[in-house]
mmCIF file with all atom_site columns, C-alpha atoms in Angstrom:
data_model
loop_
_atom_site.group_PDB
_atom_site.id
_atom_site.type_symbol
_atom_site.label_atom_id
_atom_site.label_alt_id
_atom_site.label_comp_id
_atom_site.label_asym_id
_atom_site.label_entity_id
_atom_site.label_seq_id
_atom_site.pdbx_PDB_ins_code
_atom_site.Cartn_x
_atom_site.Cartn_y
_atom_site.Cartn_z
_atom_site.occupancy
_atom_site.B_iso_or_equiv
_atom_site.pdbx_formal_charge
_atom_site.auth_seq_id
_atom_site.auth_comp_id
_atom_site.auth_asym_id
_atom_site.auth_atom_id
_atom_site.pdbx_PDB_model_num
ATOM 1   C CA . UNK A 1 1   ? 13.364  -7.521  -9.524  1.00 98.00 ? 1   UNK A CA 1
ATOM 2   C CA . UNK A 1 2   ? 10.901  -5.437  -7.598  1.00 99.00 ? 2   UNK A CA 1
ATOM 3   C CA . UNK A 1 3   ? 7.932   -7.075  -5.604  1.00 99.00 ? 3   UNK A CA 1
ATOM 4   C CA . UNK A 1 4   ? 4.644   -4.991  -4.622  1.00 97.00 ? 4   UNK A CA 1
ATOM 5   C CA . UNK A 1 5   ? 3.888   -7.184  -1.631  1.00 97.00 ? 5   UNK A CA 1
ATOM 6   C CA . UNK A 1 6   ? 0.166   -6.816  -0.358  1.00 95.00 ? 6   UNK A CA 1
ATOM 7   C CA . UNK A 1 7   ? -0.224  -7.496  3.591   1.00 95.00 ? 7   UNK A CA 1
ATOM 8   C CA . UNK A 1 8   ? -4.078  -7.422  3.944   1.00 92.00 ? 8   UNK A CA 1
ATOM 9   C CA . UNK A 1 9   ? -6.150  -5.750  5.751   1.00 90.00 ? 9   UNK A CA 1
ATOM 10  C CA . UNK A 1 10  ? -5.421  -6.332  9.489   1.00 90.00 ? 10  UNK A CA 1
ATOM 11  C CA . UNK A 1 11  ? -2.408  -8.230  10.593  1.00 91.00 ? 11  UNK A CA 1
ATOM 12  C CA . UNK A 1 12  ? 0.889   -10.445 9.627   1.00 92.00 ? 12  UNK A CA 1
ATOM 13  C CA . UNK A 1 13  ? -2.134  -13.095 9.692   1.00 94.00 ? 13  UNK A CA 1
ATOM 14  C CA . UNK A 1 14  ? -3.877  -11.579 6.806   1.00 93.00 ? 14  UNK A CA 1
ATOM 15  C CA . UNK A 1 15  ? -1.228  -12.442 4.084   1.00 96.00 ? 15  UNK A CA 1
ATOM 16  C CA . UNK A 1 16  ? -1.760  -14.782 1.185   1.00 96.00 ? 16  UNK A CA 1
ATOM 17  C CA . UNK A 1 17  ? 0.682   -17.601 1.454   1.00 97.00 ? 17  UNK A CA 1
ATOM 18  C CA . UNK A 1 18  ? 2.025   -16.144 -2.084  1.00 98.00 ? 18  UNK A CA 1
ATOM 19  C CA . UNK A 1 19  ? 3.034   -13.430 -0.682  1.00 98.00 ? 19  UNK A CA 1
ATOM 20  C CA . UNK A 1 20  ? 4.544   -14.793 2.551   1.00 98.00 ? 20  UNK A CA 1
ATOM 21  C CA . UNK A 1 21  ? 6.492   -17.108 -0.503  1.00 99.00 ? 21  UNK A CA 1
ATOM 22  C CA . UNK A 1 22  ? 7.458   -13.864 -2.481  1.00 99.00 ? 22  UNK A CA 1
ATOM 23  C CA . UNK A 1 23  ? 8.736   -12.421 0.651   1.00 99.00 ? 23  UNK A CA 1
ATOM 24  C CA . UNK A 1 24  ? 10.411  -15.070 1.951   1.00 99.00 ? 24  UNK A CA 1
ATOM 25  C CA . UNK A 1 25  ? 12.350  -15.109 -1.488  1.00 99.00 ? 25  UNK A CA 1
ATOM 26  C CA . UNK A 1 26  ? 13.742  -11.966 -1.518  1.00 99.00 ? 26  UNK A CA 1
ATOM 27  C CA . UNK A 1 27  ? 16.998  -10.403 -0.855  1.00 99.00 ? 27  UNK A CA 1
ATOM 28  C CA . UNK A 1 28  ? 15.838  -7.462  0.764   1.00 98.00 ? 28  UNK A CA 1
ATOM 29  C CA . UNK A 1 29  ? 12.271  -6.597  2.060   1.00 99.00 ? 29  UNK A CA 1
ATOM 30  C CA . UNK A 1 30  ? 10.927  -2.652  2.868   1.00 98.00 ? 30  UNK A CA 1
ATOM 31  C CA . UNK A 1 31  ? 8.083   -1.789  4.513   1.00 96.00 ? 31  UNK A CA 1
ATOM 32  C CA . UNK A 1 32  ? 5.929   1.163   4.450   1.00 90.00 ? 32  UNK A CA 1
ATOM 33  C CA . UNK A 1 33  ? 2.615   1.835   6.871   1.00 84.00 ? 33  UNK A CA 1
ATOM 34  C CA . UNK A 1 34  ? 1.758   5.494   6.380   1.00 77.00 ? 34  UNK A CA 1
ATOM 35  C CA . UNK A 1 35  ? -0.432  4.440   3.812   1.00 70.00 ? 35  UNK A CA 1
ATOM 36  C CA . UNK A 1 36  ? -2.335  2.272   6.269   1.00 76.00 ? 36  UNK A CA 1
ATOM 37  C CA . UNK A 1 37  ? -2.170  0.913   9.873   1.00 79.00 ? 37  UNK A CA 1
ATOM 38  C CA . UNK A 1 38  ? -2.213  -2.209  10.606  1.00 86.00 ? 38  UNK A CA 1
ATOM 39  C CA . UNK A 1 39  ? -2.550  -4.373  13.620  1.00 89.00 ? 39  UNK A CA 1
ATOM 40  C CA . UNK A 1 40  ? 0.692   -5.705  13.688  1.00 92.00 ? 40  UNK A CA 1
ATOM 41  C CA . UNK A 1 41  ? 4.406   -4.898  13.941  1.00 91.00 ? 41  UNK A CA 1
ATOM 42  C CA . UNK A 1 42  ? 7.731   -5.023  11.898  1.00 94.00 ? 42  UNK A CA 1
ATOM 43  C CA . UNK A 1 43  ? 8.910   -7.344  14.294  1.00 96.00 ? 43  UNK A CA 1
ATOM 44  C CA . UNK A 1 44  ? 6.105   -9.919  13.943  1.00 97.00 ? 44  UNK A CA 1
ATOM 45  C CA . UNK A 1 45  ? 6.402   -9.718  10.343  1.00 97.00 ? 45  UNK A CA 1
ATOM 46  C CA . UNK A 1 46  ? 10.026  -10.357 10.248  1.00 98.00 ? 46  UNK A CA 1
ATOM 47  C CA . UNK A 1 47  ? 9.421   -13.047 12.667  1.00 98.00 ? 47  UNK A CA 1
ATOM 48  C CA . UNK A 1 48  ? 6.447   -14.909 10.393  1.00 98.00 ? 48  UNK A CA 1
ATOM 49  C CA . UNK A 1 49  ? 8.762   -13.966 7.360   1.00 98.00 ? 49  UNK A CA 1
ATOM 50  C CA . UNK A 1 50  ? 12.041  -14.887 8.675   1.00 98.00 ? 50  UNK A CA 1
ATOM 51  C CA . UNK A 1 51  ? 13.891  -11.977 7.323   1.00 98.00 ? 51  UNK A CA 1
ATOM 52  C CA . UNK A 1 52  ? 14.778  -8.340  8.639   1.00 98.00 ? 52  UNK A CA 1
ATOM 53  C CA . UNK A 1 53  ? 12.495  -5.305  7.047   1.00 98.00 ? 53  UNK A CA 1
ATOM 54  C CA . UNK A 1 54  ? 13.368  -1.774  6.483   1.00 98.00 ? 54  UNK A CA 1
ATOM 55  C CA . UNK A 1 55  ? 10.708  0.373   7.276   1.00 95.00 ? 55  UNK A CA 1
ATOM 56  C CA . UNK A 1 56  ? 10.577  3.143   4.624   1.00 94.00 ? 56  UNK A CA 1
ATOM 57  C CA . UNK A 1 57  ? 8.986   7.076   5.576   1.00 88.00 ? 57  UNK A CA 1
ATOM 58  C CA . UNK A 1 58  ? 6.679   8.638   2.900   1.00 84.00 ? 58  UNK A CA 1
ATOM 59  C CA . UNK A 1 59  ? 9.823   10.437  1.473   1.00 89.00 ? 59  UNK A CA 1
ATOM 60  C CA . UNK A 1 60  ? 11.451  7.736   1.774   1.00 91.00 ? 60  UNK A CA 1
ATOM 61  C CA . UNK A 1 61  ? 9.085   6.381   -1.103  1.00 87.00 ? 61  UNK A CA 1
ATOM 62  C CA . UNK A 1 62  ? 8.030   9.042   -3.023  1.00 87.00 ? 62  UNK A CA 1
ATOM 63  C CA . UNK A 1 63  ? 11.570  11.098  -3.151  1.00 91.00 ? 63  UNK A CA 1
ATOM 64  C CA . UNK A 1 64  ? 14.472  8.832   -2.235  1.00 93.00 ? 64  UNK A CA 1
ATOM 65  C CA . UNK A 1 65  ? 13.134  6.081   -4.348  1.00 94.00 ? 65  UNK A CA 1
ATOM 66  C CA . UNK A 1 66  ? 16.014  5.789   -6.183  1.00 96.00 ? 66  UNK A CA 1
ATOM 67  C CA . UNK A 1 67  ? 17.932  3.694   -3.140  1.00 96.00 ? 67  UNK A CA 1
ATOM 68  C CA . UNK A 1 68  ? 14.963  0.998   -3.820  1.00 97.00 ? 68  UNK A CA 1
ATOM 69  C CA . UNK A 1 69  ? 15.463  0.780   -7.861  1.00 98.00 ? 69  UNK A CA 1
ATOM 70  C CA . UNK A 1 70  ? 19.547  0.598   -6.727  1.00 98.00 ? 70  UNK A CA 1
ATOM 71  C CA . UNK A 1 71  ? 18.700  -2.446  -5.088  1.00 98.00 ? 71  UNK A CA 1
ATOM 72  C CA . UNK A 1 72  ? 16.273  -4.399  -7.383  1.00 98.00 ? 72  UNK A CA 1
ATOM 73  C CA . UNK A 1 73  ? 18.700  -3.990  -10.234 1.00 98.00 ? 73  UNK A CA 1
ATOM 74  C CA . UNK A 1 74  ? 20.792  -6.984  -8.842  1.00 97.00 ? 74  UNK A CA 1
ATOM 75  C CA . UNK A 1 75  ? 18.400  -8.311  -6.431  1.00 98.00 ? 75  UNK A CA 1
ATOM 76  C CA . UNK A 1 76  ? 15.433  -9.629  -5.306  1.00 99.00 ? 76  UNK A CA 1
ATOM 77  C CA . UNK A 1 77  ? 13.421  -6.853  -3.002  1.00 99.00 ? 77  UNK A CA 1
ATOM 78  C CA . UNK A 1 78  ? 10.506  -6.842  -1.738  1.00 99.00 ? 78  UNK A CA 1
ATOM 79  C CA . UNK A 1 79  ? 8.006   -3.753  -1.191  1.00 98.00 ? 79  UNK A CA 1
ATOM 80  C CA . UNK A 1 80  ? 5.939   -4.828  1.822   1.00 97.00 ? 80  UNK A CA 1
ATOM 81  C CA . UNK A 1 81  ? 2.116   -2.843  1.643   1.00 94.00 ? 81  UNK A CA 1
ATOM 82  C CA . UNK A 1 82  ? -0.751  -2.533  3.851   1.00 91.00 ? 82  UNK A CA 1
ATOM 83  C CA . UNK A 1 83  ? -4.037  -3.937  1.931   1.00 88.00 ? 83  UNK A CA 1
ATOM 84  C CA . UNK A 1 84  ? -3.487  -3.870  -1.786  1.00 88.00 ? 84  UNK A CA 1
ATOM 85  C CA . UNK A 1 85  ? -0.654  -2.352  -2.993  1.00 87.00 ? 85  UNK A CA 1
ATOM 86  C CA . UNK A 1 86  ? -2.047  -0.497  -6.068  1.00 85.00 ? 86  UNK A CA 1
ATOM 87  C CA . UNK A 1 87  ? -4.584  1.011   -3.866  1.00 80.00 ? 87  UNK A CA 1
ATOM 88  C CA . UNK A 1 88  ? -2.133  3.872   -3.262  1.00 69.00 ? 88  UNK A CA 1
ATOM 89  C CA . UNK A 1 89  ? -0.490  6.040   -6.317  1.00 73.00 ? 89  UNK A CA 1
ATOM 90  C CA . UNK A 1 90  ? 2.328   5.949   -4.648  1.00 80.00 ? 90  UNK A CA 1
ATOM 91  C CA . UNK A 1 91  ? 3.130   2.701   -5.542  1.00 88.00 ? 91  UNK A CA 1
ATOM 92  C CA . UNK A 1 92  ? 2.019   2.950   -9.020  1.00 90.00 ? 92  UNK A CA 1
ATOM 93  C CA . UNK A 1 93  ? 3.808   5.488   -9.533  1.00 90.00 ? 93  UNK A CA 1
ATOM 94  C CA . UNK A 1 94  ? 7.380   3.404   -8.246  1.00 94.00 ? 94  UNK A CA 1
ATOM 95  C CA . UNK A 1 95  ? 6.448   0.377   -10.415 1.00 96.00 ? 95  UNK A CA 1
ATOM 96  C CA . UNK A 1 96  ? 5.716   2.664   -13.837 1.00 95.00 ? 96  UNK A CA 1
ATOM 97  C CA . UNK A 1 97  ? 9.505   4.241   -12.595 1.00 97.00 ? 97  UNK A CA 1
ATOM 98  C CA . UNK A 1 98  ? 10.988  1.271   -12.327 1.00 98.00 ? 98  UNK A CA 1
ATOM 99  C CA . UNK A 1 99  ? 9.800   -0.292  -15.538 1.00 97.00 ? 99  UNK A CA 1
ATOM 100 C CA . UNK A 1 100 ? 11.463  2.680   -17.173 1.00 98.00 ? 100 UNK A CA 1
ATOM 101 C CA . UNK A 1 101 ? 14.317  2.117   -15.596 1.00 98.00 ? 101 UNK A CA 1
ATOM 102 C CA . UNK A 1 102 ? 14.535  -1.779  -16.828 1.00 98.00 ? 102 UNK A CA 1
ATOM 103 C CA . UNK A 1 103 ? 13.665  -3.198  -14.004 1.00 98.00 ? 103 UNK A CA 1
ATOM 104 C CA . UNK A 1 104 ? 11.525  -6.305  -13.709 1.00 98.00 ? 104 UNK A CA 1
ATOM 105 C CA . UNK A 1 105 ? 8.071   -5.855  -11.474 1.00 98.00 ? 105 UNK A CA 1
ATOM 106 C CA . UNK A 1 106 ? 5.649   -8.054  -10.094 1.00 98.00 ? 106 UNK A CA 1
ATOM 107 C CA . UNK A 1 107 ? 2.656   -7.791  -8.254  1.00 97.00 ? 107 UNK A CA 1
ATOM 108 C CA . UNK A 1 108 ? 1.021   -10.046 -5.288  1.00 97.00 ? 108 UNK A CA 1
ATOM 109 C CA . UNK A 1 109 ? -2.351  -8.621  -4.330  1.00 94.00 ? 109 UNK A CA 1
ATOM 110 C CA . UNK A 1 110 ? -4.086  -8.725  -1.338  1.00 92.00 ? 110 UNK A CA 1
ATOM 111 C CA . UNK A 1 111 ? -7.410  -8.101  0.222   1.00 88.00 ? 111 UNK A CA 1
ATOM 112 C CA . UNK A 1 112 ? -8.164  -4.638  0.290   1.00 84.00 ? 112 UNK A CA 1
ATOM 113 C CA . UNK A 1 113 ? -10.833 -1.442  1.030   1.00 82.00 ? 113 UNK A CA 1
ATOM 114 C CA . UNK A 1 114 ? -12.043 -1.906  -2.164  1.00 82.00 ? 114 UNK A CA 1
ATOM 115 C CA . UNK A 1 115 ? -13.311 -5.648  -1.689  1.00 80.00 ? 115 UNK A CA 1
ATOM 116 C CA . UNK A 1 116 ? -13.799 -5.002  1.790   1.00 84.00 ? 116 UNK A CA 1
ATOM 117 C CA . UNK A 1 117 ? -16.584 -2.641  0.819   1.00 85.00 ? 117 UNK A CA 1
ATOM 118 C CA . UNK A 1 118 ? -19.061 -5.861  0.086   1.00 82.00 ? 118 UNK A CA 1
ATOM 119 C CA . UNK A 1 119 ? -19.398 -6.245  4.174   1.00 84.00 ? 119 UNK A CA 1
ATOM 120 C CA . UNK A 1 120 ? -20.901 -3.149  4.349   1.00 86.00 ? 120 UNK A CA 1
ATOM 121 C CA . UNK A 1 121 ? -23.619 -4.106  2.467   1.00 87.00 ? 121 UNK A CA 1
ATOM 122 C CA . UNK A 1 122 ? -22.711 -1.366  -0.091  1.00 86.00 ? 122 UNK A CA 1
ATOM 123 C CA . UNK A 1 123 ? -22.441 -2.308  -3.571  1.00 84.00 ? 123 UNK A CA 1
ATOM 124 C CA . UNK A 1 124 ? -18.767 -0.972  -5.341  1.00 84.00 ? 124 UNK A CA 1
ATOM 125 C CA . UNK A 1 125 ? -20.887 0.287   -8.557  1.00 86.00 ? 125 UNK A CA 1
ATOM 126 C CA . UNK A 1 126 ? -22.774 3.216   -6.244  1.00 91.00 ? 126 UNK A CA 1
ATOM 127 C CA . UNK A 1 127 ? -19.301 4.583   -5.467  1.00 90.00 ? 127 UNK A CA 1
ATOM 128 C CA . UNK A 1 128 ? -18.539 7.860   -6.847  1.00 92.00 ? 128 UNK A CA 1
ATOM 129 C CA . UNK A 1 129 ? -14.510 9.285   -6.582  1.00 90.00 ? 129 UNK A CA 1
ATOM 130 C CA . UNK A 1 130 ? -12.293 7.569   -3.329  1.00 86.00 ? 130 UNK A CA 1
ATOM 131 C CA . UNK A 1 131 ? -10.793 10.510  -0.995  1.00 85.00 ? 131 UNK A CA 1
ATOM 132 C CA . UNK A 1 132 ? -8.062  9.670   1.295   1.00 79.00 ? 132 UNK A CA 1
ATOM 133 C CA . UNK A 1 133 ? -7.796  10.860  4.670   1.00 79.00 ? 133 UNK A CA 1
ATOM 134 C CA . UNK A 1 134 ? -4.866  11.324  6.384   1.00 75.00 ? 134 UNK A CA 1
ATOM 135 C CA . UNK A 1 135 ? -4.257  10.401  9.799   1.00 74.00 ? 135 UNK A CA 1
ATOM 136 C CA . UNK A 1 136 ? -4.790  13.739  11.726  1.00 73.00 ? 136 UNK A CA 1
ATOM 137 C CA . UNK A 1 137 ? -1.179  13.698  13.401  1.00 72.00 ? 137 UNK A CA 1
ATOM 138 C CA . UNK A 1 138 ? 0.289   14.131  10.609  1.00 69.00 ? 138 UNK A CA 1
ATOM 139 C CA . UNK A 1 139 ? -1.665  17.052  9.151   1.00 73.00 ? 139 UNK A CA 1
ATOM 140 C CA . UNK A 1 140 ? -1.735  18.842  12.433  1.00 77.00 ? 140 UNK A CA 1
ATOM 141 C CA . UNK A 1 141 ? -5.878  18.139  13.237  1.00 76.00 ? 141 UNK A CA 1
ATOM 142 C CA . UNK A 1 142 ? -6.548  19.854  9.820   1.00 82.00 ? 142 UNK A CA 1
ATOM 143 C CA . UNK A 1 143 ? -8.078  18.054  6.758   1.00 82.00 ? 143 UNK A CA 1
ATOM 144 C CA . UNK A 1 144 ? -7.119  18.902  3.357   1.00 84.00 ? 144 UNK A CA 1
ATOM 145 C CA . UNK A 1 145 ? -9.951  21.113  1.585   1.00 89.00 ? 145 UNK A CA 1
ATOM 146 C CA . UNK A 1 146 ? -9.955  18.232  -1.265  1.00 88.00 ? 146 UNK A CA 1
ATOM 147 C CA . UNK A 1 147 ? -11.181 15.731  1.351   1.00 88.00 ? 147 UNK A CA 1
ATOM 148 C CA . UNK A 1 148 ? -14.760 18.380  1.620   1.00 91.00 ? 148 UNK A CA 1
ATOM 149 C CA . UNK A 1 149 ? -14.520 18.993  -1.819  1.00 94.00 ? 149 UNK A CA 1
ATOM 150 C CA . UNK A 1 150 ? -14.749 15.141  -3.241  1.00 94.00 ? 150 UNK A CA 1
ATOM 151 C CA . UNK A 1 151 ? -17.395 14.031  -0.496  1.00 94.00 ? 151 UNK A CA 1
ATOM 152 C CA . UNK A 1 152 ? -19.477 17.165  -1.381  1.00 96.00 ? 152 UNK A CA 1
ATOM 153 C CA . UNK A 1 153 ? -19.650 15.896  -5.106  1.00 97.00 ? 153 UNK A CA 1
ATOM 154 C CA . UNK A 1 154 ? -20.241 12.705  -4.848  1.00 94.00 ? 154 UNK A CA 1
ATOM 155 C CA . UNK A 1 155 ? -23.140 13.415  -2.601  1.00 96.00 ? 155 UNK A CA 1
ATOM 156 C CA . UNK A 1 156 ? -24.660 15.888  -5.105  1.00 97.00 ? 156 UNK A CA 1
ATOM 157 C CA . UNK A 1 157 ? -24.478 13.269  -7.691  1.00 96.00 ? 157 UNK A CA 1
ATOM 158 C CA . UNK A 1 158 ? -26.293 9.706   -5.098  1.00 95.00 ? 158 UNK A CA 1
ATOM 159 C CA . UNK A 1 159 ? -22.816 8.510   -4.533  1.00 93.00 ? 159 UNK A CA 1
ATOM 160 C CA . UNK A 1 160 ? -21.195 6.978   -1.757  1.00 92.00 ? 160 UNK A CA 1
ATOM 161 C CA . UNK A 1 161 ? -17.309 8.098   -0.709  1.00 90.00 ? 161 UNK A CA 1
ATOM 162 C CA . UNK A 1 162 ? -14.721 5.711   0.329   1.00 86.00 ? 162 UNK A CA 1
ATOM 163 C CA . UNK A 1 163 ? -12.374 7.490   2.649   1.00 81.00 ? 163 UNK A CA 1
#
């Protein structure tokens, strides 16, 4: 059994208590922040959870995936996600692998950008296509020319851009 485990949007506080449950109930729990910081650590999340996490790197995820599926064929484990889990295609992508693979998935959402948005006073309906933006140490200070691209559109066509 693979979880998708949604943390929230700021800390270890910002968990639903089903998903402090789920992850209390698993076997194994990962981690993986690259897709979004939050104010907290691993080690206050193993300490609220009560079980030792694995933080995973982006290839980690999206290459050496396999290790994860290993593990949820006999077990319980636990994906551990900044915001909302299916925010990212990263982690869509892992889920529709390991249904093909057999193995069992579920999901615990979380608060995320995408409800978050409301605060703003912006309404979800004037968005036009998201664009993520990736944190500038890891691209060397450069942006990605898609970034331009899909904030150029959507302001040609009265849309806002969630980045």
């Amino acid at each position: 059994m693979l979880y998708f485990i949604s943390l929230g949007l700021h800390d270890e506080k910002d968990m639903s208590l089903k998903a402090l449950e789920t992850a209390r109930a698993c076997d194994l729990l990962f981690a993986e922040f690259y897709t979004t910081k939050l104010e907290t650590t691993k080690e206050k999340l193993e300490q609220l959870i009560g079980k030792p996490i694995k933080l995973l790197s982006r290839k980690d995820l999206e290459e050496n995936y396999q290790a994860i599926l290993e593990e949820a064929k006999d077990k319980k484990v636990g994906l551990l996600v900044g915001g909302d889990a299916f925010v990212a295609t990263t982690h869509a992508a892992l889920r529709l692998e390991a249904m093909k693979q057999g193995i069992e998935t579920r999901v615990i959402h979380g608060s995320s950008i995408i409800s978050a948005i409301g605060e703003t006073g912006l309404h979800v309906y004037k968005f036009g296509a998201s664009v993520t933006i990736p944190f500038l140490e890891k691209t060397k200070g450069k942006l990605p020319e898609s970034v331009y691209e899909v904030i150029k559109l959507n302001k040609a066509r009265g849309l806002h851009t969630l980045c």
